[in-house]
Amino acid sequence: MKKKSLFLSYTELSKPRILFLVLITTTIGYYLGTGGDLSSSLYLNLLAGVALTCAGSSALNHYLEREYDSKMLRTQNRPLPSGTILPSHALTFGILLVLFGIVILYVGINILASFLALLASFLYILVYTPMKRVSWLNTTCGAVPGAIPPLIGWAAGTGTLNFQAGMLFLILFIWQHPHFYAIGWMFKDDYQRAGFKMLPCLETDGKKTLLHIQWTASALIIASIIPSFIGMSGRLYLIGALFSGILLLLVANGFIHSKSLEDARKLLKATVVYIPVLLLLIVLDANLKAR
């Protein structure tokens, strides 16, 4: 029982939900770049390298924020604040995973994929994490490493990057803003206790937060349909992306008008549903084009 508890604690350090999304978006980039080949050992090396790098980065994030996590209700039971795992162990665990992940990508894939993974890890650990206590721009900075995984997948499959890969990056980059602003609104009291400079914590009326949500939700519609106009996807994706984007904007507008916690939660759920739907559409459309 004790070993299982420790195993689950180390699993929690890797932030499984984030890890799952990272692997999915990496796979999408690889799939689109290679034209649908997921059977090679190259793909397995890609998954292993990205998984280790992402899990290690998350563990290092836990290590750096252990003091602040102990002040927030939603994070005070995490492995480090609760004392389940020693900080030094989490630090070693995180560093080793990142190093192993980068080496696997360098040896088993190519230097571009390994560099992008290292860049994402660096930005997440050493730029985004400390910036959360400095400026509300941390959300935008954090959206950069969050949008890099499809570039890693594309680079792994093709050895290069192009405009189409950049569109995947742009869509994920914009999407993270309404997603994390909704989270910031829901837990702003917690973030304030920890001293994090999240945008919803820094204003009493929430006007800037709501404006940013409206802007980014609207920009997401435009960015999401561009692939259909550059030959990256076709009509199925265009209709689906347009419909999904409008629905997300309607949910965002509902929250903007009510400013309620319930509607913030609805917006969060809408963003969580939106991204897998969009990715599924682009894969289905790619399959139709290949026939």
Tab-separated table of C-alpha atoms in Angstrom:
chain	number	residue	atom	x	y	z
A	1	MET	CA	0.000	0.000	0.000
A	2	LYS	CA	2.855	2.324	0.830
A	3	LYS	CA	4.612	1.623	-2.482
A	4	LYS	CA	1.403	2.246	-4.403
A	5	SER	CA	0.936	5.568	-2.657
A	6	LEU	CA	4.494	6.595	-3.534
A	7	PHE	CA	4.033	5.470	-7.130
A	8	LEU	CA	0.838	7.514	-7.435
A	9	SER	CA	2.613	10.509	-5.925
A	10	TYR	CA	5.377	10.380	-8.521
A	11	THR	CA	2.721	9.933	-11.189
A	12	GLU	CA	1.051	13.092	-9.908
A	13	LEU	CA	4.356	14.940	-10.228
A	14	SER	CA	4.254	14.235	-13.967
A	15	LYS	CA	0.819	15.966	-14.308
A	16	PRO	CA	-0.843	13.137	-16.304
A	17	ARG	CA	-3.597	15.315	-17.819
A	18	ILE	CA	-1.105	17.768	-19.277
A	19	LEU	CA	1.101	14.876	-20.373
A	20	PHE	CA	-1.800	13.234	-22.212
A	21	LEU	CA	-2.636	16.447	-24.096
A	22	VAL	CA	1.028	16.982	-24.978
A	23	LEU	CA	1.303	13.463	-26.403
A	24	ILE	CA	-1.903	13.909	-28.403
A	25	THR	CA	-0.817	17.225	-29.928
A	26	THR	CA	2.660	15.824	-30.612
A	27	THR	CA	1.054	12.888	-32.389
A	28	ILE	CA	-1.120	15.212	-34.479
A	29	GLY	CA	1.958	17.121	-35.647
A	30	TYR	CA	3.758	13.896	-36.497
A	31	TYR	CA	0.714	12.375	-38.188
A	32	LEU	CA	0.090	15.378	-40.404
A	33	GLY	CA	3.775	15.821	-41.191
A	34	THR	CA	4.277	12.199	-42.257
A	35	GLY	CA	0.938	11.797	-43.968
A	36	GLY	CA	-0.420	9.346	-41.399
A	37	ASP	CA	2.441	6.969	-40.524
A	38	LEU	CA	2.239	5.951	-36.854
A	39	SER	CA	3.723	2.475	-37.200
A	40	SER	CA	7.436	3.181	-37.189
A	41	SER	CA	9.914	2.934	-34.331
A	42	LEU	CA	10.538	6.634	-34.936
A	43	TYR	CA	7.080	7.388	-33.559
A	44	LEU	CA	7.704	5.264	-30.458
A	45	ASN	CA	10.964	7.124	-29.821
A	46	LEU	CA	9.067	10.379	-30.239
A	47	LEU	CA	6.432	9.412	-27.679
A	48	ALA	CA	9.047	8.198	-25.193
A	49	GLY	CA	11.226	11.289	-25.517
A	50	VAL	CA	8.366	13.769	-25.313
A	51	ALA	CA	6.695	11.917	-22.425
A	52	LEU	CA	9.880	11.902	-20.344
A	53	THR	CA	10.681	15.545	-21.093
A	54	CYS	CA	7.140	16.686	-20.305
A	55	ALA	CA	6.887	14.610	-17.116
A	56	GLY	CA	10.262	15.883	-15.933
A	57	SER	CA	9.334	19.492	-16.641
A	58	SER	CA	6.124	19.064	-14.645
A	59	ALA	CA	8.064	17.576	-11.730
A	60	LEU	CA	10.442	20.547	-11.757
A	61	ASN	CA	7.438	22.881	-11.811
A	62	HIS	CA	6.154	21.109	-8.680
A	63	TYR	CA	9.580	21.562	-7.087
A	64	LEU	CA	9.815	25.290	-7.830
A	65	GLU	CA	6.245	26.012	-6.692
A	66	ARG	CA	6.141	23.777	-3.602
A	67	GLU	CA	6.040	26.729	-1.195
A	68	TYR	CA	3.238	28.447	-3.115
A	69	ASP	CA	1.287	25.225	-3.622
A	70	SER	CA	1.123	24.833	0.158
A	71	LYS	CA	-0.817	28.114	0.376
A	72	MET	CA	-3.541	27.162	-2.112
A	73	LEU	CA	-6.483	24.937	-1.245
A	74	ARG	CA	-6.477	23.217	-4.635
A	75	THR	CA	-2.774	22.305	-4.458
A	76	GLN	CA	-1.902	21.937	-0.774
A	77	ASN	CA	-2.277	18.142	-0.956
A	78	ARG	CA	0.171	17.737	-3.819
A	79	PRO	CA	3.131	15.398	-3.136
A	80	LEU	CA	5.620	18.096	-2.088
A	81	PRO	CA	3.429	20.326	0.136
A	82	SER	CA	1.969	17.231	1.804
A	83	GLY	CA	5.442	15.811	2.477
A	84	THR	CA	4.850	12.588	0.516
A	85	ILE	CA	7.933	13.238	-1.619
A	86	LEU	CA	11.042	15.117	-0.523
A	87	PRO	CA	11.901	18.221	-2.580
A	88	SER	CA	15.393	16.891	-3.346
A	89	HIS	CA	13.882	13.674	-4.708
A	90	ALA	CA	11.457	15.588	-6.905
A	91	LEU	CA	14.314	17.759	-8.201
A	92	THR	CA	16.451	14.732	-9.091
A	93	PHE	CA	13.474	12.945	-10.614
A	94	GLY	CA	12.608	15.939	-12.795
A	95	ILE	CA	16.149	16.605	-14.010
A	96	LEU	CA	16.772	12.951	-14.898
A	97	LEU	CA	13.518	12.630	-16.828
A	98	VAL	CA	14.170	15.784	-18.855
A	99	LEU	CA	17.729	14.706	-19.660
A	100	PHE	CA	16.692	11.190	-20.682
A	101	GLY	CA	13.882	12.586	-22.806
A	102	ILE	CA	16.127	15.022	-24.655
A	103	VAL	CA	18.758	12.321	-25.274
A	104	ILE	CA	16.140	9.925	-26.694
A	105	LEU	CA	14.875	12.629	-29.050
A	106	TYR	CA	18.406	13.583	-30.102
A	107	VAL	CA	19.627	10.020	-30.691
A	108	GLY	CA	16.383	8.421	-31.854
A	109	ILE	CA	14.822	11.301	-33.823
A	110	ASN	CA	16.813	14.381	-34.821
A	111	ILE	CA	18.434	17.479	-33.399
A	112	LEU	CA	15.505	19.765	-34.299
A	113	ALA	CA	12.980	17.706	-32.349
A	114	SER	CA	15.297	17.508	-29.334
A	115	PHE	CA	15.974	21.255	-29.468
A	116	LEU	CA	12.254	22.075	-29.561
A	117	ALA	CA	11.596	19.797	-26.594
A	118	LEU	CA	14.452	21.411	-24.668
A	119	LEU	CA	13.140	24.870	-25.585
A	120	ALA	CA	9.641	23.994	-24.364
A	121	SER	CA	11.056	22.637	-21.112
A	122	PHE	CA	13.238	25.713	-20.590
A	123	LEU	CA	10.376	28.148	-21.240
A	124	TYR	CA	7.994	26.250	-18.976
A	125	ILE	CA	10.377	25.814	-16.046
A	126	LEU	CA	12.576	28.906	-16.134
A	127	VAL	CA	10.369	31.533	-17.798
A	128	TYR	CA	6.677	30.753	-17.247
A	129	THR	CA	6.966	29.332	-13.700
A	130	PRO	CA	8.807	32.306	-12.119
A	131	MET	CA	6.867	34.803	-14.245
A	132	LYS	CA	3.622	33.749	-12.532
A	133	ARG	CA	4.789	35.797	-9.544
A	134	VAL	CA	5.917	38.768	-11.644
A	135	SER	CA	3.439	39.649	-14.381
A	136	TRP	CA	-0.007	38.713	-15.681
A	137	LEU	CA	1.669	38.160	-19.045
A	138	ASN	CA	2.674	34.756	-17.681
A	139	THR	CA	-0.392	33.265	-19.400
A	140	THR	CA	0.830	34.365	-22.819
A	141	CYS	CA	4.395	33.276	-22.057
A	142	GLY	CA	3.154	29.910	-20.817
A	143	ALA	CA	1.132	29.435	-23.988
A	144	VAL	CA	4.368	29.263	-26.008
A	145	PRO	CA	5.771	26.013	-24.543
A	146	GLY	CA	2.220	24.673	-24.451
A	147	ALA	CA	1.968	25.101	-28.220
A	148	ILE	CA	5.367	23.609	-29.112
A	149	PRO	CA	4.478	19.847	-28.949
A	150	PRO	CA	2.924	19.670	-32.465
A	151	LEU	CA	6.087	21.336	-33.782
A	152	ILE	CA	8.136	18.569	-32.145
A	153	GLY	CA	5.941	15.963	-33.819
A	154	TRP	CA	6.189	17.687	-37.194
A	155	ALA	CA	9.971	18.051	-36.879
A	156	ALA	CA	10.260	14.376	-35.927
A	157	GLY	CA	8.326	13.279	-38.981
A	158	THR	CA	9.806	15.632	-41.554
A	159	GLY	CA	13.091	16.916	-40.160
A	160	THR	CA	11.962	20.490	-40.724
A	161	LEU	CA	9.227	23.032	-39.960
A	162	ASN	CA	6.951	24.951	-42.303
A	163	PHE	CA	3.933	27.258	-42.348
A	164	GLN	CA	1.494	24.382	-41.818
A	165	ALA	CA	3.301	23.355	-38.647
A	166	GLY	CA	3.178	26.998	-37.594
A	167	MET	CA	-0.607	26.974	-37.925
A	168	LEU	CA	-0.876	24.118	-35.435
A	169	PHE	CA	1.298	26.142	-33.071
A	170	LEU	CA	-0.842	29.271	-33.543
A	171	ILE	CA	-4.132	27.488	-32.873
A	172	LEU	CA	-2.858	25.908	-29.662
A	173	PHE	CA	-1.223	29.170	-28.588
A	174	ILE	CA	-4.463	31.152	-28.891
A	175	TRP	CA	-6.635	28.397	-27.413
A	176	GLN	CA	-4.726	28.387	-24.140
A	177	HIS	CA	-5.775	31.958	-23.333
A	178	PRO	CA	-9.531	31.485	-22.795
A	179	HIS	CA	-8.766	28.105	-21.228
A	180	PHE	CA	-6.402	29.445	-18.572
A	181	TYR	CA	-8.280	32.703	-18.017
A	182	ALA	CA	-11.312	30.592	-17.083
A	183	ILE	CA	-9.165	28.642	-14.619
A	184	GLY	CA	-7.701	31.889	-13.273
A	185	TRP	CA	-11.199	33.277	-12.693
A	186	MET	CA	-12.388	30.122	-10.923
A	187	PHE	CA	-9.411	29.973	-8.563
A	188	LYS	CA	-8.447	33.626	-8.271
A	189	ASP	CA	-8.724	33.610	-4.460
A	190	ASP	CA	-6.309	30.701	-4.314
A	191	TYR	CA	-3.901	32.391	-6.697
A	192	GLN	CA	-4.036	35.565	-4.627
A	193	ARG	CA	-3.137	33.622	-1.480
A	194	ALA	CA	-0.073	32.258	-3.221
A	195	GLY	CA	0.917	35.640	-4.649
A	196	PHE	CA	0.522	34.654	-8.292
A	197	LYS	CA	-0.019	37.553	-10.700
A	198	MET	CA	-2.797	35.969	-12.718
A	199	LEU	CA	-4.821	38.550	-14.624
A	200	PRO	CA	-8.169	37.825	-12.867
A	201	CYS	CA	-6.421	38.384	-9.513
A	202	LEU	CA	-5.161	41.844	-10.407
A	203	GLU	CA	-8.443	43.608	-11.150
A	204	THR	CA	-11.662	44.028	-9.210
A	205	ASP	CA	-14.051	44.402	-12.146
A	206	GLY	CA	-12.494	41.763	-14.412
A	207	LYS	CA	-12.835	43.963	-17.506
A	208	LYS	CA	-9.409	43.224	-18.934
A	209	THR	CA	-9.784	39.492	-18.338
A	210	LEU	CA	-13.175	39.399	-20.042
A	211	LEU	CA	-11.892	41.469	-22.949
A	212	HIS	CA	-8.949	39.123	-23.425
A	213	ILE	CA	-11.281	36.129	-23.399
A	214	GLN	CA	-13.479	37.707	-26.067
A	215	TRP	CA	-10.500	38.681	-28.228
A	216	THR	CA	-8.799	35.307	-28.048
A	217	ALA	CA	-12.011	33.309	-28.549
A	218	SER	CA	-12.727	35.417	-31.639
A	219	ALA	CA	-9.141	35.130	-32.911
A	220	LEU	CA	-9.348	31.370	-32.450
A	221	ILE	CA	-12.137	31.160	-35.038
A	222	ILE	CA	-9.998	32.989	-37.595
A	223	ALA	CA	-6.840	30.999	-36.852
A	224	SER	CA	-8.659	27.659	-36.887
A	225	ILE	CA	-10.078	28.079	-40.396
A	226	ILE	CA	-6.827	29.208	-42.029
A	227	PRO	CA	-5.684	25.581	-42.646
A	228	SER	CA	-8.613	25.212	-45.065
A	229	PHE	CA	-7.362	28.138	-47.143
A	230	ILE	CA	-3.752	26.988	-47.411
A	231	GLY	CA	-4.507	23.478	-48.625
A	232	MET	CA	-3.815	21.873	-45.265
A	233	SER	CA	-7.421	20.700	-44.814
A	234	GLY	CA	-10.706	20.719	-46.679
A	235	ARG	CA	-14.413	21.408	-46.369
A	236	LEU	CA	-15.163	18.976	-43.523
A	237	TYR	CA	-12.602	20.613	-41.306
A	238	LEU	CA	-13.649	24.126	-42.352
A	239	ILE	CA	-17.300	23.568	-41.435
A	240	GLY	CA	-16.436	21.773	-38.194
A	241	ALA	CA	-13.835	24.334	-37.109
A	242	LEU	CA	-16.167	27.224	-37.849
A	243	PHE	CA	-19.063	25.623	-35.989
A	244	SER	CA	-16.889	24.642	-32.991
A	245	GLY	CA	-15.289	28.077	-32.802
A	246	ILE	CA	-18.646	29.879	-32.869
A	247	LEU	CA	-20.009	27.618	-30.122
A	248	LEU	CA	-16.945	28.322	-27.978
A	249	LEU	CA	-17.354	32.063	-28.556
A	250	LEU	CA	-21.025	31.859	-27.517
A	251	VAL	CA	-20.063	30.105	-24.278
A	252	ALA	CA	-17.351	32.730	-23.715
A	253	ASN	CA	-19.854	35.549	-24.290
A	254	GLY	CA	-22.233	33.938	-21.814
A	255	PHE	CA	-19.509	34.067	-19.189
A	256	ILE	CA	-18.523	37.618	-20.164
A	257	HIS	CA	-22.078	38.834	-19.547
A	258	SER	CA	-22.727	36.910	-16.311
A	259	LYS	CA	-19.204	36.882	-14.784
A	260	SER	CA	-20.425	33.942	-12.712
A	261	LEU	CA	-18.344	31.073	-11.405
A	262	GLU	CA	-20.751	28.628	-13.010
A	263	ASP	CA	-20.279	30.144	-16.456
A	264	ALA	CA	-16.504	30.265	-15.960
A	265	ARG	CA	-16.683	26.522	-15.341
A	266	LYS	CA	-18.769	26.121	-18.497
A	267	LEU	CA	-16.144	28.017	-20.463
A	268	LEU	CA	-13.401	25.802	-19.061
A	269	LYS	CA	-15.335	22.683	-20.059
A	270	ALA	CA	-16.000	24.139	-23.517
A	271	THR	CA	-12.284	24.741	-24.103
A	272	VAL	CA	-11.481	21.208	-22.911
A	273	VAL	CA	-13.975	19.765	-25.417
A	274	TYR	CA	-13.016	22.160	-28.220
A	275	ILE	CA	-9.393	21.178	-28.746
A	276	PRO	CA	-9.830	17.384	-29.140
A	277	VAL	CA	-12.806	18.006	-31.454
A	278	LEU	CA	-10.708	20.325	-33.612
A	279	LEU	CA	-7.792	17.894	-33.723
A	280	LEU	CA	-10.098	15.015	-34.584
A	281	LEU	CA	-11.600	17.051	-37.408
A	282	ILE	CA	-8.216	17.838	-38.918
A	283	VAL	CA	-7.209	14.155	-38.793
A	284	LEU	CA	-10.496	12.969	-40.329
A	285	ASP	CA	-10.189	15.583	-43.046
A	286	ALA	CA	-6.606	14.535	-43.764
A	287	ASN	CA	-7.739	10.927	-44.135
A	288	LEU	CA	-10.466	11.936	-46.589
A	289	LYS	CA	-7.954	13.911	-48.654
A	290	ALA	CA	-5.570	10.928	-48.762
A	291	ARG	CA	-8.201	8.637	-50.295
